[in-house]
Amino acid sequence: KGDNERGIAEIYNLLGAVNYVMGHSDKALEYYNSSLEIFRKIGEKLTVSKVYNNIGLILYEEKKYEEALEYYEDALIGFNLSENEIAICGLYGNMSLCYFEINQISKALEFIHKSRRLAISIESTIDEIGSYVNLGSFQRIIMKLDSAEFYLDKALRLSTKNNIRPLLLETYSELSSLYAVKNDYKTAYEYQLKYVQLKDEIHQKESEVRIENLMISYEQKFKQNEIVRLLSEQDSHSLINKVFGALVVVTLVLLFILVYGYSGNRKKGRLLEEKNKLLITSNLKLVESESSLKKVIDDKDKLFTIIAHDLRNPVAAVSGFSELLFDNFDQLDDATRKEYISQIIQGSVRTYELLENLLLWARSQMDSISAKKTETNIRSLIEDSVVSVQANIQRKDIHLNINIESDFTLKVDFEMMKAVIRNLITNAVKFSFPSGKVEIKCYALEKIYCIEIVDQGIGMEPEIINDLFKQKNGATTLGTVGESGSGLGLMICKDYTEMNGGKIEVSSRPGRGSTFTVCLPLTEEST
């Protein structure tokens, strides 16, 4: 009977864990409490402590920090009695998080240091790294930035050395937050990029493991089916022998007919051969056309996949924050409401920009669309372009300097060139660090007029520059504060500039910024 009760309690505990992972906290608590009741009854003190810890985790996530601490303290009693040092080490870390949330900083630091010392003593590398990450986070929040950097550096070295990728991911995230607080946006951006890349790698690896498991399952099923098939073949072997005899007779008859008809068909065969040659030539041309068409379609599909991905985030932000604001308006303070509204505005602006670029690009791909050139004043063109991206400039506190040496009038399509300048300014702002500088230079050379957009941002490697204006280039780089992009903007810039008889060039160095130069022909009237 005791074994049966223990088994039932363990099943309840497992069901609690499954529901916890699935996000069903209420159901998880129900199962954990059922498990707890049985384990108490049969006197399983160690397992009771584990269930206490599990319930504490749920209460912590529900922000019931003081209740969570009560369960953690009960769990600690059982773990101490059983001298389960690994469990105690993790429990110290959990308790430190609770104390930090209720603003008992000294108690939080006391328990996280206990966790760290015990982890070192029992050589639990994972718990040691976790304690350094938490210490770094605590110190950053209370603005002891040098201490935060010290602990996070330890976490970085240990997680890298031992290749513990989930903890390395957490460390990158904390380091990015730390350097952002220190106003070192370049380093913060570098760690954010590492975080995104590692997260993608982990996701890719998990996908590969899932696919591999499916393949193994498929192969096992296939082998089972093959065994069944072989057994079935043995039963039908005698029937096949009988059928084979009949097939031999039929084959001999067909062979006779073919030999008899061969001499009469030779003349027809020569005519067919000539026709076949023509058909083969036509088919080869058709295959080449189909291949070219398939490549165009593949490129378009890839592009629209990127656009769909990039649209999802801002649309989700608008939808999510709108619902939060609507459902909790009376409970939220003014600062939180403003933050939600800010997120909604940013999502709306990003969606609008992407859709506008998509429409512009679609126009540029239609052969019937051509530049409608009119007399255009350069200063008006630049000023109109800047106004349309002013929100982006202000949001990042970018210092924009406009230097127009020669205020010429050019014959170009005003709306097309406005789209070009707007996209280049947006690009410069995206890759500039907050409070950075962007400069627009306009000047005339012998027979051309040049517009330069210069930033002092992250710059680019040569291999990125080579593929910058190519449609097949799907991957785009995140901006300095995580801004995404589809790559459409620069494709539009190239197409529209060339439609107006000009060309676009770029020069860049990693860490030194980028310069995009649009050169347009001067007419006789301009000079």
PDB file of C-alpha atoms in Angstrom, residues 301-432:
ATOM      1  CA  ASP A 301       9.104  34.302 -52.056  1.00  0.00           C
ATOM      2  CA  LYS A 302      12.185  34.800 -49.911  1.00  0.00           C
ATOM      3  CA  LEU A 303      11.613  38.545 -49.855  1.00  0.00           C
ATOM      4  CA  PHE A 304       7.957  38.243 -48.859  1.00  0.00           C
ATOM      5  CA  THR A 305       8.868  35.734 -46.150  1.00  0.00           C
ATOM      6  CA  ILE A 306      11.226  38.337 -44.681  1.00  0.00           C
ATOM      7  CA  ILE A 307       8.541  41.034 -44.928  1.00  0.00           C
ATOM      8  CA  ALA A 308       5.956  38.784 -43.236  1.00  0.00           C
ATOM      9  CA  HIS A 309       8.441  38.105 -40.429  1.00  0.00           C
ATOM     10  CA  ASP A 310       9.261  41.792 -39.993  1.00  0.00           C
ATOM     11  CA  LEU A 311       5.577  42.777 -40.012  1.00  0.00           C
ATOM     12  CA  ARG A 312       4.709  40.255 -37.307  1.00  0.00           C
ATOM     13  CA  ASN A 313       6.663  41.985 -34.514  1.00  0.00           C
ATOM     14  CA  PRO A 314       5.268  45.545 -34.828  1.00  0.00           C
ATOM     15  CA  VAL A 315       1.725  44.284 -35.456  1.00  0.00           C
ATOM     16  CA  ALA A 316       1.987  42.009 -32.407  1.00  0.00           C
ATOM     17  CA  ALA A 317       3.291  44.951 -30.351  1.00  0.00           C
ATOM     18  CA  VAL A 318       0.381  47.171 -31.387  1.00  0.00           C
ATOM     19  CA  SER A 319      -2.151  44.412 -30.710  1.00  0.00           C
ATOM     20  CA  GLY A 320      -0.594  43.248 -27.428  1.00  0.00           C
ATOM     21  CA  PHE A 321      -0.050  46.631 -25.829  1.00  0.00           C
ATOM     22  CA  SER A 322      -3.489  47.844 -26.992  1.00  0.00           C
ATOM     23  CA  GLU A 323      -5.139  44.889 -25.252  1.00  0.00           C
ATOM     24  CA  LEU A 324      -3.073  45.411 -22.093  1.00  0.00           C
ATOM     25  CA  LEU A 325      -3.980  49.097 -22.045  1.00  0.00           C
ATOM     26  CA  PHE A 326      -7.675  48.420 -22.649  1.00  0.00           C
ATOM     27  CA  ASP A 327      -7.984  45.595 -20.096  1.00  0.00           C
ATOM     28  CA  ASN A 328      -5.969  47.256 -17.315  1.00  0.00           C
ATOM     29  CA  PHE A 329      -6.415  50.982 -17.950  1.00  0.00           C
ATOM     30  CA  ASP A 330      -7.787  51.862 -14.492  1.00  0.00           C
ATOM     31  CA  GLN A 331      -5.137  49.795 -12.655  1.00  0.00           C
ATOM     32  CA  LEU A 332      -2.133  51.227 -14.543  1.00  0.00           C
ATOM     33  CA  ASP A 333      -0.269  54.331 -13.413  1.00  0.00           C
ATOM     34  CA  ASP A 334       0.377  57.225 -15.816  1.00  0.00           C
ATOM     35  CA  ALA A 335       3.991  56.226 -16.490  1.00  0.00           C
ATOM     36  CA  THR A 336       2.989  52.692 -17.514  1.00  0.00           C
ATOM     37  CA  ARG A 337       0.169  53.990 -19.725  1.00  0.00           C
ATOM     38  CA  LYS A 338       2.585  56.341 -21.495  1.00  0.00           C
ATOM     39  CA  GLU A 339       5.046  53.473 -22.008  1.00  0.00           C
ATOM     40  CA  TYR A 340       2.321  51.276 -23.543  1.00  0.00           C
ATOM     41  CA  ILE A 341       1.161  54.117 -25.797  1.00  0.00           C
ATOM     42  CA  SER A 342       4.782  54.713 -26.847  1.00  0.00           C
ATOM     43  CA  GLN A 343       5.131  51.028 -27.809  1.00  0.00           C
ATOM     44  CA  ILE A 344       1.885  51.209 -29.816  1.00  0.00           C
ATOM     45  CA  ILE A 345       3.085  54.328 -31.670  1.00  0.00           C
ATOM     46  CA  GLN A 346       6.461  52.759 -32.468  1.00  0.00           C
ATOM     47  CA  GLY A 347       4.799  49.580 -33.737  1.00  0.00           C
ATOM     48  CA  SER A 348       2.403  51.598 -35.898  1.00  0.00           C
ATOM     49  CA  VAL A 349       5.214  53.723 -37.372  1.00  0.00           C
ATOM     50  CA  ARG A 350       7.320  50.638 -38.129  1.00  0.00           C
ATOM     51  CA  THR A 351       4.369  48.906 -39.821  1.00  0.00           C
ATOM     52  CA  TYR A 352       3.584  52.020 -41.878  1.00  0.00           C
ATOM     53  CA  GLU A 353       7.223  52.398 -42.983  1.00  0.00           C
ATOM     54  CA  LEU A 354       7.448  48.757 -44.035  1.00  0.00           C
ATOM     55  CA  LEU A 355       4.177  48.831 -45.977  1.00  0.00           C
ATOM     56  CA  GLU A 356       5.125  52.097 -47.667  1.00  0.00           C
ATOM     57  CA  ASN A 357       8.466  50.624 -48.755  1.00  0.00           C
ATOM     58  CA  LEU A 358       6.703  47.497 -49.997  1.00  0.00           C
ATOM     59  CA  LEU A 359       4.360  49.579 -52.169  1.00  0.00           C
ATOM     60  CA  LEU A 360       7.251  51.663 -53.505  1.00  0.00           C
ATOM     61  CA  TRP A 361       9.258  48.565 -54.344  1.00  0.00           C
ATOM     62  CA  ALA A 362       6.251  46.968 -56.079  1.00  0.00           C
ATOM     63  CA  ARG A 363       5.930  50.091 -58.242  1.00  0.00           C
ATOM     64  CA  SER A 364       9.613  49.944 -59.161  1.00  0.00           C
ATOM     65  CA  GLN A 365       9.233  46.333 -60.359  1.00  0.00           C
ATOM     66  CA  MET A 366       6.502  47.238 -62.856  1.00  0.00           C
ATOM     67  CA  ASP A 367       7.924  48.003 -66.296  1.00  0.00           C
ATOM     68  CA  SER A 368       5.170  50.561 -66.932  1.00  0.00           C
ATOM     69  CA  ILE A 369       6.354  52.779 -64.064  1.00  0.00           C
ATOM     70  CA  SER A 370       8.833  55.476 -65.029  1.00  0.00           C
ATOM     71  CA  ALA A 371      10.256  58.579 -63.436  1.00  0.00           C
ATOM     72  CA  LYS A 372       8.077  61.694 -63.872  1.00  0.00           C
ATOM     73  CA  LYS A 373      10.825  64.297 -63.815  1.00  0.00           C
ATOM     74  CA  THR A 374      10.091  67.876 -62.818  1.00  0.00           C
ATOM     75  CA  GLU A 375      12.196  70.838 -61.747  1.00  0.00           C
ATOM     76  CA  THR A 376      13.078  70.054 -58.117  1.00  0.00           C
ATOM     77  CA  ASN A 377      14.838  72.306 -55.634  1.00  0.00           C
ATOM     78  CA  ILE A 378      17.454  70.385 -53.621  1.00  0.00           C
ATOM     79  CA  ARG A 379      16.801  72.201 -50.356  1.00  0.00           C
ATOM     80  CA  SER A 380      13.053  71.495 -50.565  1.00  0.00           C
ATOM     81  CA  LEU A 381      13.762  67.838 -51.366  1.00  0.00           C
ATOM     82  CA  ILE A 382      16.069  67.427 -48.337  1.00  0.00           C
ATOM     83  CA  GLU A 383      13.797  69.305 -45.927  1.00  0.00           C
ATOM     84  CA  ASP A 384      10.696  67.310 -46.966  1.00  0.00           C
ATOM     85  CA  SER A 385      12.624  64.043 -46.577  1.00  0.00           C
ATOM     86  CA  VAL A 386      13.830  64.993 -43.077  1.00  0.00           C
ATOM     87  CA  VAL A 387      10.336  65.945 -41.890  1.00  0.00           C
ATOM     88  CA  SER A 388       9.011  62.470 -42.734  1.00  0.00           C
ATOM     89  CA  VAL A 389      11.608  60.765 -40.475  1.00  0.00           C
ATOM     90  CA  GLN A 390      11.727  63.382 -37.703  1.00  0.00           C
ATOM     91  CA  ALA A 391      10.098  61.002 -35.189  1.00  0.00           C
ATOM     92  CA  ASN A 392      12.902  58.442 -35.668  1.00  0.00           C
ATOM     93  CA  ILE A 393      15.534  61.147 -35.229  1.00  0.00           C
ATOM     94  CA  GLN A 394      13.983  62.490 -32.017  1.00  0.00           C
ATOM     95  CA  ARG A 395      13.352  59.048 -30.524  1.00  0.00           C
ATOM     96  CA  LYS A 396      17.082  58.247 -30.708  1.00  0.00           C
ATOM     97  CA  ASP A 397      18.194  61.801 -29.873  1.00  0.00           C
ATOM     98  CA  ILE A 398      20.237  61.989 -33.091  1.00  0.00           C
ATOM     99  CA  HIS A 399      21.995  65.261 -33.907  1.00  0.00           C
ATOM    100  CA  LEU A 400      21.252  65.949 -37.580  1.00  0.00           C
ATOM    101  CA  ASN A 401      23.431  68.430 -39.481  1.00  0.00           C
ATOM    102  CA  ILE A 402      22.415  69.577 -43.012  1.00  0.00           C
ATOM    103  CA  ASN A 403      25.103  71.182 -45.183  1.00  0.00           C
ATOM    104  CA  ILE A 404      23.923  72.317 -48.650  1.00  0.00           C
ATOM    105  CA  GLU A 405      26.873  73.928 -50.410  1.00  0.00           C
ATOM    106  CA  SER A 406      25.108  74.570 -53.722  1.00  0.00           C
ATOM    107  CA  ASP A 407      21.341  74.989 -53.775  1.00  0.00           C
ATOM    108  CA  PHE A 408      20.666  73.660 -57.277  1.00  0.00           C
ATOM    109  CA  THR A 409      17.447  72.773 -59.105  1.00  0.00           C
ATOM    110  CA  LEU A 410      17.517  69.273 -60.604  1.00  0.00           C
ATOM    111  CA  LYS A 411      15.171  67.579 -63.045  1.00  0.00           C
ATOM    112  CA  VAL A 412      14.113  64.436 -61.146  1.00  0.00           C
ATOM    113  CA  ASP A 413      10.990  62.658 -59.922  1.00  0.00           C
ATOM    114  CA  PHE A 414      10.400  64.469 -56.606  1.00  0.00           C
ATOM    115  CA  GLU A 415       8.512  61.621 -54.853  1.00  0.00           C
ATOM    116  CA  MET A 416      11.002  58.972 -55.991  1.00  0.00           C
ATOM    117  CA  MET A 417      14.032  60.911 -54.778  1.00  0.00           C
ATOM    118  CA  LYS A 418      12.245  61.846 -51.550  1.00  0.00           C
ATOM    119  CA  ALA A 419      11.770  58.084 -50.927  1.00  0.00           C
ATOM    120  CA  VAL A 420      15.502  57.552 -51.589  1.00  0.00           C
ATOM    121  CA  ILE A 421      16.663  60.290 -49.195  1.00  0.00           C
ATOM    122  CA  ARG A 422      14.132  59.269 -46.548  1.00  0.00           C
ATOM    123  CA  ASN A 423      15.265  55.634 -46.620  1.00  0.00           C
ATOM    124  CA  LEU A 424      18.940  56.586 -46.422  1.00  0.00           C
ATOM    125  CA  ILE A 425      18.343  58.887 -43.421  1.00  0.00           C
ATOM    126  CA  THR A 426      16.280  56.141 -41.728  1.00  0.00           C
ATOM    127  CA  ASN A 427      19.126  53.698 -42.359  1.00  0.00           C
ATOM    128  CA  ALA A 428      21.707  56.117 -40.914  1.00  0.00           C
ATOM    129  CA  VAL A 429      19.594  56.670 -37.781  1.00  0.00           C
ATOM    130  CA  LYS A 430      19.043  52.916 -37.372  1.00  0.00           C
ATOM    131  CA  PHE A 431      22.776  52.161 -37.253  1.00  0.00           C
ATOM    132  CA  SER A 432      23.753  55.233 -35.214  1.00  0.00           C
TER     133      SER A 432
END
